[in-house]
Tab-separated table of C-alpha atoms in Angstrom:
chain	number	residue	atom	x	y	z
V	6	ASN	CA	-40.261	24.608	17.553
V	7	ALA	CA	-39.919	23.640	13.900
V	8	GLY	CA	-37.965	26.816	13.104
V	9	VAL	CA	-38.138	27.610	9.384
V	10	THR	CA	-39.961	25.144	7.171
V	11	GLN	CA	-40.057	25.077	3.373
V	12	THR	CA	-42.213	23.209	0.898
V	13	PRO	CA	-41.670	21.424	-1.375
V	14	LYS	CA	-38.235	19.869	-0.813
V	15	PHE	CA	-37.769	19.023	-4.492
V	16	GLN	CA	-39.475	20.203	-7.673
V	17	VAL	CA	-38.975	19.686	-11.389
V	18	LEU	CA	-40.609	22.151	-13.773
V	19	LYS	CA	-40.697	22.586	-17.509
V	20	THR	CA	-39.707	25.907	-19.020
V	21	GLY	CA	-42.623	28.342	-18.826
V	22	GLN	CA	-44.407	26.638	-15.938
V	23	SER	CA	-45.184	28.539	-12.775
V	24	MET	CA	-44.941	27.549	-9.151
V	25	THR	CA	-44.897	28.951	-5.632
V	26	LEU	CA	-42.367	28.043	-2.962
V	27	GLN	CA	-43.760	28.213	0.541
V	28	CYS	CA	-41.921	29.258	3.702
V	29	ALA	CA	-43.131	29.495	7.281
V	30	GLN	CA	-41.436	30.317	10.586
V	31	ASP	CA	-42.682	29.779	14.113
V	32	MET	CA	-40.217	32.026	15.961
V	33	ASN	CA	-42.314	35.199	15.772
V	34	HIS	CA	-39.631	36.858	13.685
V	35	ASN	CA	-40.269	40.170	11.971
V	36	SER	CA	-37.996	39.732	8.951
V	37	MET	CA	-37.954	37.026	6.301
V	38	TYR	CA	-35.732	36.371	3.275
V	39	TRP	CA	-35.437	34.349	0.090
V	40	TYR	CA	-32.007	33.332	-1.210
V	41	ARG	CA	-30.850	31.177	-4.084
V	42	GLN	CA	-27.681	29.126	-4.232
V	43	ASP	CA	-26.227	27.955	-7.518
V	44	PRO	CA	-23.731	25.039	-7.595
V	45	GLY	CA	-20.389	25.897	-6.000
V	46	MET	CA	-21.520	29.416	-5.142
V	47	GLY	CA	-22.554	31.339	-2.076
V	48	LEU	CA	-26.142	32.432	-1.460
V	49	ARG	CA	-27.623	35.455	-3.203
V	50	LEU	CA	-30.577	37.415	-1.875
V	51	ILE	CA	-33.679	37.455	-4.098
V	52	TYR	CA	-36.201	39.359	-1.971
V	53	TYR	CA	-36.716	40.145	1.662
V	54	SER	CA	-39.483	41.357	3.932
V	55	ALA	CA	-38.272	43.574	6.765
V	56	SER	CA	-41.629	43.364	8.517
V	57	GLU	CA	-45.164	42.194	7.849
V	58	GLY	CA	-46.641	44.180	4.992
V	59	THR	CA	-43.331	45.174	3.371
V	60	THR	CA	-41.167	43.540	0.708
V	61	ASP	CA	-37.995	44.712	-1.019
V	62	LYS	CA	-35.772	43.520	-3.842
V	63	GLY	CA	-32.454	41.905	-3.162
V	64	GLU	CA	-29.538	41.255	-5.483
V	65	VAL	CA	-31.284	38.986	-8.024
V	66	PRO	CA	-35.069	39.714	-8.087
V	67	ASN	CA	-35.754	39.348	-11.831
V	68	GLY	CA	-38.177	36.558	-12.650
V	69	TYR	CA	-39.557	36.285	-9.109
V	70	ASN	CA	-42.372	37.723	-7.042
V	71	VAL	CA	-42.969	37.444	-3.308
V	72	SER	CA	-45.857	37.719	-0.897
V	73	ARG	CA	-45.635	38.243	2.840
V	74	LEU	CA	-48.915	36.535	3.627
V	75	ASN	CA	-48.743	37.210	7.374
V	76	LYS	CA	-46.033	37.399	10.009
V	77	ARG	CA	-45.344	33.652	9.737
V	78	GLU	CA	-45.389	33.073	5.994
V	79	PHE	CA	-43.386	34.381	3.046
V	80	SER	CA	-43.859	32.840	-0.399
V	81	LEU	CA	-41.756	33.040	-3.553
V	82	ARG	CA	-43.400	32.737	-6.971
V	83	LEU	CA	-41.868	31.918	-10.308
V	84	GLU	CA	-44.361	33.073	-12.957
V	85	SER	CA	-42.620	31.557	-15.991
V	86	ALA	CA	-39.746	29.318	-15.009
V	87	ALA	CA	-36.504	29.353	-16.998
V	88	PRO	CA	-33.549	26.926	-16.912
V	89	SER	CA	-31.439	29.742	-15.389
V	90	GLN	CA	-33.651	29.482	-12.301
V	91	THR	CA	-32.449	25.954	-11.588
V	92	SER	CA	-31.031	26.342	-8.102
V	93	VAL	CA	-31.490	25.584	-4.431
V	94	TYR	CA	-33.763	28.093	-2.741
V	95	PHE	CA	-33.421	28.935	0.934
V	96	CYS	CA	-35.826	30.847	3.107
V	97	ALA	CA	-34.594	32.531	6.285
V	98	SER	CA	-35.959	34.642	9.113
V	99	SER	CA	-34.591	36.945	11.789
V	100	GLU	CA	-35.897	39.134	14.585
V	101	GLY	CA	-34.848	42.234	12.700
V	102	PRO	CA	-31.862	43.878	11.060
V	103	LEU	CA	-28.449	42.464	10.554
V	104	LYS	CA	-26.992	42.143	13.988
V	105	ASN	CA	-29.636	39.546	14.630
V	106	GLU	CA	-28.844	36.081	13.402
V	107	GLN	CA	-30.740	34.640	10.458
V	108	PHE	CA	-32.251	31.176	10.744
V	109	PHE	CA	-32.417	29.178	7.530
V	110	GLY	CA	-34.779	26.515	6.280
V	111	PRO	CA	-33.634	23.230	4.714
V	112	GLY	CA	-34.014	24.469	1.142
V	113	THR	CA	-35.986	23.598	-1.990
V	114	ARG	CA	-34.063	22.015	-4.848
V	115	LEU	CA	-35.618	23.246	-8.102
V	116	THR	CA	-34.777	21.969	-11.559
V	117	VAL	CA	-36.180	23.685	-14.656
V	118	LEU	CA	-35.940	21.644	-17.838
R	8	ASP	CA	-20.717	46.494	1.874
R	9	ALA	CA	-17.017	45.815	2.322
R	10	LYS	CA	-15.472	42.705	0.812
R	11	THR	CA	-13.973	39.732	2.654
R	12	THR	CA	-11.187	37.380	1.583
R	13	GLN	CA	-11.033	33.790	2.813
R	14	PRO	CA	-8.928	30.791	1.795
R	15	ASN	CA	-10.786	28.438	-0.525
R	16	SER	CA	-10.129	25.412	1.658
R	17	MET	CA	-8.485	24.278	4.874
R	18	GLU	CA	-7.862	20.910	6.483
R	19	SER	CA	-7.752	19.939	10.133
R	20	ASN	CA	-7.378	16.820	12.218
R	21	GLU	CA	-10.210	15.771	14.452
R	22	GLU	CA	-10.022	17.045	18.048
R	23	GLU	CA	-7.492	19.734	17.163
R	24	PRO	CA	-8.213	23.493	17.173
R	25	VAL	CA	-8.995	25.178	13.864
R	26	HIS	CA	-8.305	28.811	13.040
R	27	LEU	CA	-10.232	30.087	10.030
R	28	PRO	CA	-8.938	33.462	8.833
R	29	CYS	CA	-10.824	36.291	7.154
R	30	ASN	CA	-9.373	39.507	5.770
R	31	HIS	CA	-11.550	42.595	5.478
R	32	SER	CA	-9.187	45.509	4.974
R	33	THR	CA	-11.929	47.920	3.814
R	34	ILE	CA	-14.203	47.331	6.804
R	35	SER	CA	-16.062	50.405	8.043
R	36	GLY	CA	-16.523	51.370	11.656
R	37	THR	CA	-20.120	50.193	11.761
R	38	ASP	CA	-19.679	46.863	9.940
R	39	TYR	CA	-20.571	43.793	11.954
R	40	ILE	CA	-18.522	40.638	11.301
R	41	HIS	CA	-20.740	37.576	10.908
R	42	TRP	CA	-19.773	33.925	10.542
R	43	TYR	CA	-22.106	31.292	9.178
R	44	ARG	CA	-21.450	27.729	8.166
R	45	GLN	CA	-23.183	25.396	5.764
R	46	LEU	CA	-23.053	21.652	6.247
R	47	PRO	CA	-23.481	19.494	3.139
R	48	SER	CA	-27.019	19.594	1.734
R	49	GLN	CA	-28.272	21.915	4.483
R	50	GLY	CA	-29.113	25.573	4.862
R	51	PRO	CA	-26.568	27.941	6.413
R	52	GLU	CA	-26.296	28.011	10.183
R	53	TYR	CA	-25.339	31.027	12.292
R	54	VAL	CA	-22.055	30.588	14.150
R	55	ILE	CA	-21.106	33.901	15.747
R	56	HIS	CA	-20.888	37.635	15.148
R	57	GLY	CA	-19.077	40.623	16.634
R	58	LEU	CA	-18.267	44.280	16.170
R	59	THR	CA	-15.029	45.161	17.959
R	60	SER	CA	-14.416	42.862	20.900
R	61	ASN	CA	-13.635	39.158	20.836
R	62	VAL	CA	-16.716	37.000	21.266
R	63	ASN	CA	-17.273	33.486	22.603
R	64	ASN	CA	-20.261	31.206	22.399
R	65	ARG	CA	-20.914	27.498	22.706
R	66	MET	CA	-19.929	26.853	19.101
R	67	ALA	CA	-16.823	28.957	18.574
R	68	SER	CA	-14.775	32.039	19.375
R	69	LEU	CA	-14.305	35.093	17.207
R	70	ALA	CA	-11.029	36.955	17.488
R	71	ILE	CA	-11.076	40.422	15.930
R	72	ALA	CA	-7.830	42.252	15.166
R	73	GLU	CA	-7.332	45.551	16.930
R	74	ASP	CA	-7.550	47.462	13.618
R	75	ARG	CA	-10.546	45.285	12.619
R	76	LYS	CA	-9.004	44.544	9.228
R	77	SER	CA	-9.003	40.831	9.900
R	78	SER	CA	-10.720	38.294	12.086
R	79	THR	CA	-10.355	34.625	12.944
R	80	LEU	CA	-13.002	32.069	13.709
R	81	ILE	CA	-11.695	29.536	16.216
R	82	LEU	CA	-13.185	26.072	16.619
R	83	HIS	CA	-11.610	24.779	19.807
R	84	ARG	CA	-11.821	21.050	19.073
R	85	ALA	CA	-12.799	20.116	15.548
R	86	THR	CA	-15.153	17.200	15.103
R	87	LEU	CA	-16.188	15.431	11.915
R	88	ARG	CA	-19.498	17.284	12.176
R	89	ASP	CA	-17.642	20.600	11.783
R	90	ALA	CA	-16.791	19.774	8.152
R	91	ALA	CA	-18.620	22.526	6.284
R	92	VAL	CA	-18.233	25.700	4.255
R	93	TYR	CA	-17.584	28.659	6.562
R	94	TYR	CA	-18.628	32.123	5.438
R	95	CYS	CA	-17.231	35.380	6.815
R	96	ILE	CA	-19.670	38.214	6.069
R	97	LEU	CA	-19.635	41.942	6.765
R	98	SER	CA	-22.623	44.189	6.815
R	99	ASN	CA	-23.850	47.374	8.414
R	100	SER	CA	-26.957	48.297	6.532
R	101	GLY	CA	-30.037	46.824	5.032
R	102	TYR	CA	-30.985	43.243	5.611
R	103	ALA	CA	-28.916	41.222	3.167
R	104	LEU	CA	-26.170	38.814	4.092
R	105	ASN	CA	-23.676	38.840	1.218
R	106	PHE	CA	-22.300	35.320	1.015
R	107	GLY	CA	-19.084	34.809	-0.907
R	108	LYS	CA	-17.657	31.363	-1.646
R	109	GLY	CA	-16.379	30.811	1.897
R	110	THR	CA	-13.774	28.363	3.178
R	111	SER	CA	-14.398	24.654	2.780
R	112	LEU	CA	-13.163	22.937	5.957
R	113	LEU	CA	-12.181	19.290	5.767
R	114	VAL	CA	-11.830	17.437	9.078
R	115	THR	CA	-9.945	14.154	9.013
R	116	PRO	CA	-10.087	11.447	11.690
């Protein structure tokens, strides 16, 4: 099993450009998540999808959109990137609610100039 | 969700036990206690979780105080690979894991 995979690993954007971060899991998990981690900080939840067909805002959703494409895939879109969105983005998945462990991907390092 | 307090950093010698403390004095009766760790340049990794009783798994042990206002993650024999940031997280609702800054563990040979 690959677990949780993310593409791309690195990305540099100019202010105002758009891009989509891709995430896929092969563990048949119901729930998926997008977090961001700024330097020296813990992770903050952007959006999550409790189950296929549902998405909900997390702590820091502004400037992002998500799509739960199917049970395996959950994408994060930046419509008009800003320097404040420079961060490392992690995708995670779990079987369900919180007492189930979350499995994290390796992250995407995004720089917005 | 209730807040946790952890030391910013701790240091241990290789092959010795490590006790990582976490205070959570405002914990509610339904809050689970989760521990994750993050190795350098990697995503977080689940370590262990519990509700009331002490828990053991292949990675670590979780000791929960009787009043549940504190807990301790125990690594029985630290290795260099255990050098990471360790996060103690409480939650009982929704889906979010609220990561704080965690404890940065340094393991020296």
